[in-house]
Amino acid sequence: MTESRLQRSILIVDDEWDSNIVRSVRKRLDDEGWRTRVVVPFDFIVSGDDFEAEALYAIEEERPDGVVLDVRFGEHGADRFKGLSILQKIVEQHPQLPVLMFTQYVQGPDRETAVRGTLKWDAQVDFIDKLASPEEVVMRLRRLMGTTPDTIRLGSKISIDTANEVVYVHDSGTPTPISELHGLRFDILQELASTWYRSPGELVPFAKLMRYTEGEDPRASIRVRIREIKVAVGKAMGVRFGAGDLIINIRDRGYRLVPPE
């Protein structure tokens, strides 16, 4: 893992910072190489205002790449939607900072209040149920932030070094580069892998892949390159990929990456 990847960080602002939910999300982020910091006010008895002050200070000091922010802070009526007040301050001061909101108001009568609070801001803000799985939380962060790591792992046997443009197969823990995957072949695989990383199952349309084509028939060129990628990876792994393996053609729409198990 490269130094630039380790420098990326997520700030978590939640009055239940020591709950199983927050600990599970932190572990998942840590496993993927993110550095996490949880805002914890110093006083024993705190209010939503204390969390707001600490969160804004932490953002100024640490410049995180993203924020996970709870909507509700405590049981006091004034703190019921305190997270939205904190969000407004973040957006005003750091309009490009992605913020994923933890909320228990995904459904029910208070949902409109929670969502309406962000409609006035043109910002990178998304809401997720606080009971969602850590995997879902991290996936939504990926999509919201639009970032990919320096190394993308595709299952247990393939990795893509995006910084050095090398694809590896891991056999018995030893990475072996696939020399055939360079140039346009690497670019296409990286595009597919980056999309999968940010949003597993998402399709990459033909229009997005056409910039990696040559000749008068772009779709035919893409088809040839995809076949070459599957043959090269399959050869390195000692398997033969069929039409429904690794990279799948979605008729008249584009391609979808499916990492091998």
mmCIF file of C-alpha atoms in Angstrom:
data_model
loop_
_atom_site.group_PDB
_atom_site.id
_atom_site.type_symbol
_atom_site.label_atom_id
_atom_site.label_comp_id
_atom_site.label_asym_id
_atom_site.label_seq_id
_atom_site.Cartn_x
_atom_site.Cartn_y
_atom_site.Cartn_z
ATOM 1 C CA MET A 1 0.000 0.000 0.000
ATOM 2 C CA THR A 2 1.424 3.356 -0.965
ATOM 3 C CA GLU A 3 1.907 6.394 1.228
ATOM 4 C CA SER A 4 -0.642 8.471 -0.694
ATOM 5 C CA ARG A 5 -3.331 5.909 0.077
ATOM 6 C CA LEU A 6 -2.501 5.871 3.784
ATOM 7 C CA GLN A 7 -2.872 9.642 3.949
ATOM 8 C CA ARG A 8 -6.549 9.471 3.020
ATOM 9 C CA SER A 9 -8.830 9.769 6.032
ATOM 10 C CA ILE A 10 -12.432 9.684 7.182
ATOM 11 C CA LEU A 11 -13.767 11.765 10.082
ATOM 12 C CA ILE A 12 -16.633 10.179 12.065
ATOM 13 C CA VAL A 13 -18.939 12.478 14.042
ATOM 14 C CA ASP A 14 -21.395 10.511 16.193
ATOM 15 C CA ASP A 15 -22.334 10.816 19.863
ATOM 16 C CA GLU A 16 -22.398 7.001 19.995
ATOM 17 C CA TRP A 17 -18.730 6.840 18.968
ATOM 18 C CA ASP A 18 -18.060 3.694 21.013
ATOM 19 C CA SER A 19 -21.084 1.717 19.787
ATOM 20 C CA ASN A 20 -20.834 -1.597 17.944
ATOM 21 C CA ILE A 21 -22.125 0.128 14.810
ATOM 22 C CA VAL A 22 -19.384 2.760 14.712
ATOM 23 C CA ARG A 23 -16.678 0.274 15.688
ATOM 24 C CA SER A 24 -17.746 -2.058 12.853
ATOM 25 C CA VAL A 25 -17.652 0.773 10.302
ATOM 26 C CA ARG A 26 -14.225 1.865 11.530
ATOM 27 C CA LYS A 27 -12.885 -1.664 11.261
ATOM 28 C CA ARG A 28 -14.149 -1.981 7.707
ATOM 29 C CA LEU A 29 -12.566 1.338 6.746
ATOM 30 C CA ASP A 30 -9.316 0.397 8.484
ATOM 31 C CA ASP A 31 -9.260 -2.925 6.629
ATOM 32 C CA GLU A 32 -9.408 -1.028 3.338
ATOM 33 C CA GLY A 33 -6.518 1.239 4.326
ATOM 34 C CA TRP A 34 -8.405 4.366 5.359
ATOM 35 C CA ARG A 35 -7.245 6.295 8.421
ATOM 36 C CA THR A 36 -10.247 7.005 10.662
ATOM 37 C CA ARG A 37 -10.640 9.640 13.356
ATOM 38 C CA VAL A 38 -13.621 9.828 15.697
ATOM 39 C CA VAL A 39 -14.678 13.153 17.214
ATOM 40 C CA VAL A 40 -14.883 12.788 21.016
ATOM 41 C CA PRO A 41 -15.574 15.954 23.066
ATOM 42 C CA PHE A 42 -13.487 16.296 26.224
ATOM 43 C CA ASP A 43 -16.297 17.000 28.705
ATOM 44 C CA PHE A 44 -18.173 14.150 30.355
ATOM 45 C CA ILE A 45 -21.573 15.743 29.736
ATOM 46 C CA VAL A 46 -21.812 17.092 26.214
ATOM 47 C CA SER A 47 -24.407 18.555 23.859
ATOM 48 C CA GLY A 48 -24.820 18.732 20.127
ATOM 49 C CA ASP A 49 -23.093 22.145 20.191
ATOM 50 C CA ASP A 50 -19.970 20.521 21.648
ATOM 51 C CA PHE A 51 -19.879 17.993 18.817
ATOM 52 C CA GLU A 52 -20.374 20.767 16.270
ATOM 53 C CA ALA A 53 -17.440 22.764 17.595
ATOM 54 C CA GLU A 54 -15.159 19.707 17.788
ATOM 55 C CA ALA A 55 -16.151 18.503 14.312
ATOM 56 C CA LEU A 56 -15.487 21.844 12.618
ATOM 57 C CA TYR A 57 -12.152 22.152 14.421
ATOM 58 C CA ALA A 58 -11.138 18.617 13.368
ATOM 59 C CA ILE A 59 -12.019 19.332 9.727
ATOM 60 C CA GLU A 60 -9.904 22.512 9.729
ATOM 61 C CA GLU A 61 -6.965 20.738 11.369
ATOM 62 C CA GLU A 62 -6.980 17.398 9.552
ATOM 63 C CA ARG A 63 -8.619 18.102 6.181
ATOM 64 C CA PRO A 64 -10.254 14.651 5.889
ATOM 65 C CA ASP A 65 -11.264 13.207 2.522
ATOM 66 C CA GLY A 66 -14.789 12.515 3.768
ATOM 67 C CA VAL A 67 -17.067 12.707 6.811
ATOM 68 C CA VAL A 68 -19.531 10.264 8.325
ATOM 69 C CA LEU A 69 -22.003 12.337 10.355
ATOM 70 C CA ASP A 70 -24.947 11.267 12.515
ATOM 71 C CA VAL A 71 -28.205 13.196 12.202
ATOM 72 C CA ARG A 72 -29.265 12.843 15.836
ATOM 73 C CA PHE A 73 -27.229 13.794 18.904
ATOM 74 C CA GLY A 74 -28.700 12.804 22.267
ATOM 75 C CA GLU A 75 -32.296 12.775 23.423
ATOM 76 C CA HIS A 76 -32.757 16.506 23.991
ATOM 77 C CA GLY A 77 -35.265 18.054 21.601
ATOM 78 C CA ALA A 78 -32.836 20.709 20.386
ATOM 79 C CA ASP A 79 -30.353 18.006 19.369
ATOM 80 C CA ARG A 80 -32.820 15.808 17.512
ATOM 81 C CA PHE A 81 -31.626 17.057 14.120
ATOM 82 C CA LYS A 82 -28.353 18.626 15.292
ATOM 83 C CA GLY A 83 -26.472 16.718 12.600
ATOM 84 C CA LEU A 84 -28.239 18.798 9.949
ATOM 85 C CA SER A 85 -27.038 21.982 11.630
ATOM 86 C CA ILE A 86 -23.499 20.599 11.663
ATOM 87 C CA LEU A 87 -23.903 19.587 8.015
ATOM 88 C CA GLN A 88 -24.931 23.113 7.064
ATOM 89 C CA LYS A 89 -21.814 24.550 8.694
ATOM 90 C CA ILE A 90 -19.607 21.967 6.937
ATOM 91 C CA VAL A 91 -21.140 22.716 3.538
ATOM 92 C CA GLU A 92 -20.819 26.474 4.037
ATOM 93 C CA GLN A 93 -17.162 26.230 5.023
ATOM 94 C CA HIS A 94 -16.068 23.190 2.966
ATOM 95 C CA PRO A 95 -18.499 22.881 0.022
ATOM 96 C CA GLN A 96 -16.496 20.151 -1.763
ATOM 97 C CA LEU A 97 -16.176 17.831 1.248
ATOM 98 C CA PRO A 98 -18.251 14.622 0.833
ATOM 99 C CA VAL A 99 -20.528 13.886 3.815
ATOM 100 C CA LEU A 100 -22.396 10.623 4.434
ATOM 101 C CA MET A 101 -25.220 11.094 6.944
ATOM 102 C CA PHE A 102 -26.104 8.342 9.412
ATOM 103 C CA THR A 103 -29.826 8.500 10.081
ATOM 104 C CA GLN A 104 -32.659 6.519 11.589
ATOM 105 C CA TYR A 105 -35.060 8.700 9.612
ATOM 106 C CA VAL A 106 -34.691 6.883 6.287
ATOM 107 C CA GLN A 107 -38.367 6.045 6.695
ATOM 108 C CA GLY A 108 -41.153 7.477 8.813
ATOM 109 C CA PRO A 109 -42.649 10.930 9.469
ATOM 110 C CA ASP A 110 -39.301 12.615 10.168
ATOM 111 C CA ARG A 111 -37.721 11.533 6.893
ATOM 112 C CA GLU A 112 -38.898 14.665 5.059
ATOM 113 C CA THR A 113 -37.359 16.902 7.720
ATOM 114 C CA ALA A 114 -34.039 15.120 7.494
ATOM 115 C CA VAL A 115 -33.865 15.105 3.705
ATOM 116 C CA ARG A 116 -35.327 18.563 3.133
ATOM 117 C CA GLY A 117 -32.525 20.024 5.221
ATOM 118 C CA THR A 118 -30.003 19.224 2.490
ATOM 119 C CA LEU A 119 -31.966 20.160 -0.615
ATOM 120 C CA LYS A 120 -30.889 23.788 -0.413
ATOM 121 C CA TRP A 121 -27.214 22.832 -0.619
ATOM 122 C CA ASP A 122 -25.486 21.819 -3.825
ATOM 123 C CA ALA A 123 -23.052 19.513 -2.068
ATOM 124 C CA GLN A 124 -21.788 15.940 -2.001
ATOM 125 C CA VAL A 125 -24.217 14.665 0.629
ATOM 126 C CA ASP A 126 -25.913 11.296 0.953
ATOM 127 C CA PHE A 127 -28.067 9.575 3.601
ATOM 128 C CA ILE A 128 -27.806 5.983 4.805
ATOM 129 C CA ASP A 129 -29.699 3.985 7.419
ATOM 130 C CA LYS A 130 -27.571 3.742 10.560
ATOM 131 C CA LEU A 131 -28.349 0.013 10.711
ATOM 132 C CA ALA A 132 -26.904 -0.616 7.236
ATOM 133 C CA SER A 133 -24.014 -3.081 7.041
ATOM 134 C CA PRO A 134 -20.438 -1.746 7.256
ATOM 135 C CA GLU A 135 -19.938 -2.999 3.686
ATOM 136 C CA GLU A 136 -22.862 -0.875 2.479
ATOM 137 C CA VAL A 137 -21.557 2.176 4.352
ATOM 138 C CA VAL A 138 -18.107 1.865 2.754
ATOM 139 C CA MET A 139 -19.626 1.282 -0.687
ATOM 140 C CA ARG A 140 -21.736 4.452 -0.376
ATOM 141 C CA LEU A 141 -18.651 6.387 0.730
ATOM 142 C CA ARG A 142 -16.751 5.145 -2.322
ATOM 143 C CA ARG A 143 -19.584 6.246 -4.603
ATOM 144 C CA LEU A 144 -20.006 9.602 -2.853
ATOM 145 C CA MET A 145 -16.304 10.420 -2.872
ATOM 146 C CA GLY A 146 -15.631 9.045 -6.352
ATOM 147 C CA THR A 147 -12.209 7.800 -5.329
ATOM 148 C CA THR A 148 -10.347 4.559 -5.897
ATOM 149 C CA PRO A 149 -7.311 3.221 -4.040
ATOM 150 C CA ASP A 150 -3.819 2.870 -5.452
ATOM 151 C CA THR A 151 -4.363 -0.902 -5.393
ATOM 152 C CA ILE A 152 -7.714 -2.494 -6.277
ATOM 153 C CA ARG A 153 -8.165 -6.099 -5.166
ATOM 154 C CA LEU A 154 -10.453 -8.179 -7.393
ATOM 155 C CA GLY A 155 -11.221 -11.204 -5.273
ATOM 156 C CA SER A 156 -8.314 -13.010 -3.619
ATOM 157 C CA LYS A 157 -6.150 -13.639 -6.686
ATOM 158 C CA ILE A 158 -6.090 -10.439 -8.771
ATOM 159 C CA SER A 159 -4.894 -6.934 -7.928
ATOM 160 C CA ILE A 160 -4.472 -3.792 -10.008
ATOM 161 C CA ASP A 161 -1.715 -1.327 -9.178
ATOM 162 C CA THR A 162 -3.304 1.828 -10.586
ATOM 163 C CA ALA A 163 -0.296 4.033 -9.815
ATOM 164 C CA ASN A 164 2.211 1.896 -11.732
ATOM 165 C CA GLU A 165 -0.291 0.432 -14.243
ATOM 166 C CA VAL A 166 0.402 -3.210 -13.472
ATOM 167 C CA VAL A 167 -2.028 -6.118 -13.015
ATOM 168 C CA TYR A 168 -0.951 -8.946 -10.710
ATOM 169 C CA VAL A 169 -2.113 -12.488 -10.112
ATOM 170 C CA HIS A 170 -1.497 -13.748 -6.573
ATOM 171 C CA ASP A 171 -0.528 -17.415 -6.477
ATOM 172 C CA SER A 172 0.327 -18.747 -3.009
ATOM 173 C CA GLY A 173 0.646 -15.153 -1.839
ATOM 174 C CA THR A 174 3.280 -14.196 -4.415
ATOM 175 C CA PRO A 175 2.191 -11.451 -6.873
ATOM 176 C CA THR A 176 3.109 -12.119 -10.511
ATOM 177 C CA PRO A 177 2.654 -9.320 -13.092
ATOM 178 C CA ILE A 178 0.618 -10.012 -16.239
ATOM 179 C CA SER A 179 2.878 -8.561 -18.905
ATOM 180 C CA GLU A 180 0.225 -8.665 -21.667
ATOM 181 C CA LEU A 181 -1.993 -6.154 -19.845
ATOM 182 C CA HIS A 182 -0.671 -2.733 -20.787
ATOM 183 C CA GLY A 183 -1.769 0.221 -22.882
ATOM 184 C CA LEU A 184 -5.434 0.133 -23.910
ATOM 185 C CA ARG A 185 -5.989 -3.272 -22.292
ATOM 186 C CA PHE A 186 -4.873 -1.936 -18.912
ATOM 187 C CA ASP A 187 -6.919 1.264 -19.341
ATOM 188 C CA ILE A 188 -10.109 -0.691 -20.045
ATOM 189 C CA LEU A 189 -9.595 -3.066 -17.113
ATOM 190 C CA GLN A 190 -8.831 -0.175 -14.783
ATOM 191 C CA GLU A 191 -12.003 1.639 -15.882
ATOM 192 C CA LEU A 192 -14.079 -1.468 -15.201
ATOM 193 C CA ALA A 193 -12.352 -2.159 -11.876
ATOM 194 C CA SER A 194 -12.664 1.441 -10.635
ATOM 195 C CA THR A 195 -16.382 1.437 -11.382
ATOM 196 C CA TRP A 196 -16.810 -1.911 -9.617
ATOM 197 C CA TYR A 197 -14.852 -0.655 -6.586
ATOM 198 C CA ARG A 198 -17.041 2.423 -6.159
ATOM 199 C CA SER A 199 -20.306 0.602 -6.882
ATOM 200 C CA PRO A 200 -20.235 -3.209 -7.236
ATOM 201 C CA GLY A 201 -22.508 -4.399 -10.021
ATOM 202 C CA GLU A 202 -22.600 -1.055 -11.845
ATOM 203 C CA LEU A 203 -22.377 -1.213 -15.623
ATOM 204 C CA VAL A 204 -19.791 0.743 -17.628
ATOM 205 C CA PRO A 205 -21.563 2.008 -20.764
ATOM 206 C CA PHE A 206 -20.081 1.709 -24.250
ATOM 207 C CA ALA A 207 -19.838 5.496 -24.494
ATOM 208 C CA LYS A 208 -17.431 5.603 -21.551
ATOM 209 C CA LEU A 209 -15.233 2.838 -22.967
ATOM 210 C CA MET A 210 -15.019 4.225 -26.499
ATOM 211 C CA ARG A 211 -12.140 6.544 -25.571
ATOM 212 C CA TYR A 212 -10.007 3.397 -25.309
ATOM 213 C CA THR A 213 -10.737 2.210 -28.842
ATOM 214 C CA GLU A 214 -8.979 2.236 -32.195
ATOM 215 C CA GLY A 215 -10.297 1.902 -35.756
ATOM 216 C CA GLU A 216 -13.623 2.687 -37.388
ATOM 217 C CA ASP A 217 -15.773 0.269 -35.325
ATOM 218 C CA PRO A 218 -15.423 1.259 -31.632
ATOM 219 C CA ARG A 219 -17.611 -1.534 -30.269
ATOM 220 C CA ALA A 220 -15.734 -4.182 -32.201
ATOM 221 C CA SER A 221 -12.463 -2.751 -30.901
ATOM 222 C CA ILE A 222 -13.733 -2.862 -27.320
ATOM 223 C CA ARG A 223 -14.911 -6.449 -27.822
ATOM 224 C CA VAL A 224 -11.441 -7.510 -29.042
ATOM 225 C CA ARG A 225 -9.687 -5.800 -26.120
ATOM 226 C CA ILE A 226 -12.087 -7.361 -23.591
ATOM 227 C CA ARG A 227 -11.410 -10.811 -25.048
ATOM 228 C CA GLU A 228 -7.656 -10.195 -24.855
ATOM 229 C CA ILE A 229 -7.959 -9.142 -21.210
ATOM 230 C CA LYS A 230 -9.930 -12.268 -20.281
ATOM 231 C CA VAL A 231 -7.476 -14.535 -22.106
ATOM 232 C CA ALA A 232 -4.437 -12.902 -20.447
ATOM 233 C CA VAL A 233 -5.898 -13.028 -16.918
ATOM 234 C CA GLY A 234 -7.213 -16.553 -17.424
ATOM 235 C CA LYS A 235 -3.837 -17.762 -18.689
ATOM 236 C CA ALA A 236 -2.077 -16.266 -15.660
ATOM 237 C CA MET A 237 -4.581 -17.924 -13.306
ATOM 238 C CA GLY A 238 -4.627 -21.247 -15.157
ATOM 239 C CA VAL A 239 -8.348 -21.026 -15.966
ATOM 240 C CA ARG A 240 -10.522 -20.360 -19.004
ATOM 241 C CA PHE A 241 -13.054 -17.557 -18.635
ATOM 242 C CA GLY A 242 -16.384 -17.946 -20.414
ATOM 243 C CA ALA A 243 -18.877 -15.317 -21.565
ATOM 244 C CA GLY A 244 -20.335 -15.010 -18.048
ATOM 245 C CA ASP A 245 -16.996 -14.694 -16.237
ATOM 246 C CA LEU A 246 -14.817 -11.742 -15.170
ATOM 247 C CA ILE A 247 -16.174 -9.199 -17.702
ATOM 248 C CA ILE A 248 -19.759 -9.591 -18.899
ATOM 249 C CA ASN A 249 -21.241 -7.981 -22.012
ATOM 250 C CA ILE A 250 -24.629 -6.418 -21.254
ATOM 251 C CA ARG A 251 -26.293 -6.409 -24.662
ATOM 252 C CA ASP A 252 -26.407 -2.992 -26.347
ATOM 253 C CA ARG A 253 -25.445 -1.241 -23.103
ATOM 254 C CA GLY A 254 -21.879 -1.935 -22.000
ATOM 255 C CA TYR A 255 -19.801 -4.191 -19.736
ATOM 256 C CA ARG A 256 -19.847 -5.207 -16.076
ATOM 257 C CA LEU A 257 -16.917 -6.525 -14.053
ATOM 258 C CA VAL A 258 -17.465 -9.634 -11.913
ATOM 259 C CA PRO A 259 -14.350 -10.454 -9.833
ATOM 260 C CA PRO A 260 -13.578 -14.195 -9.725
ATOM 261 C CA GLU A 261 -14.081 -16.005 -6.423
#
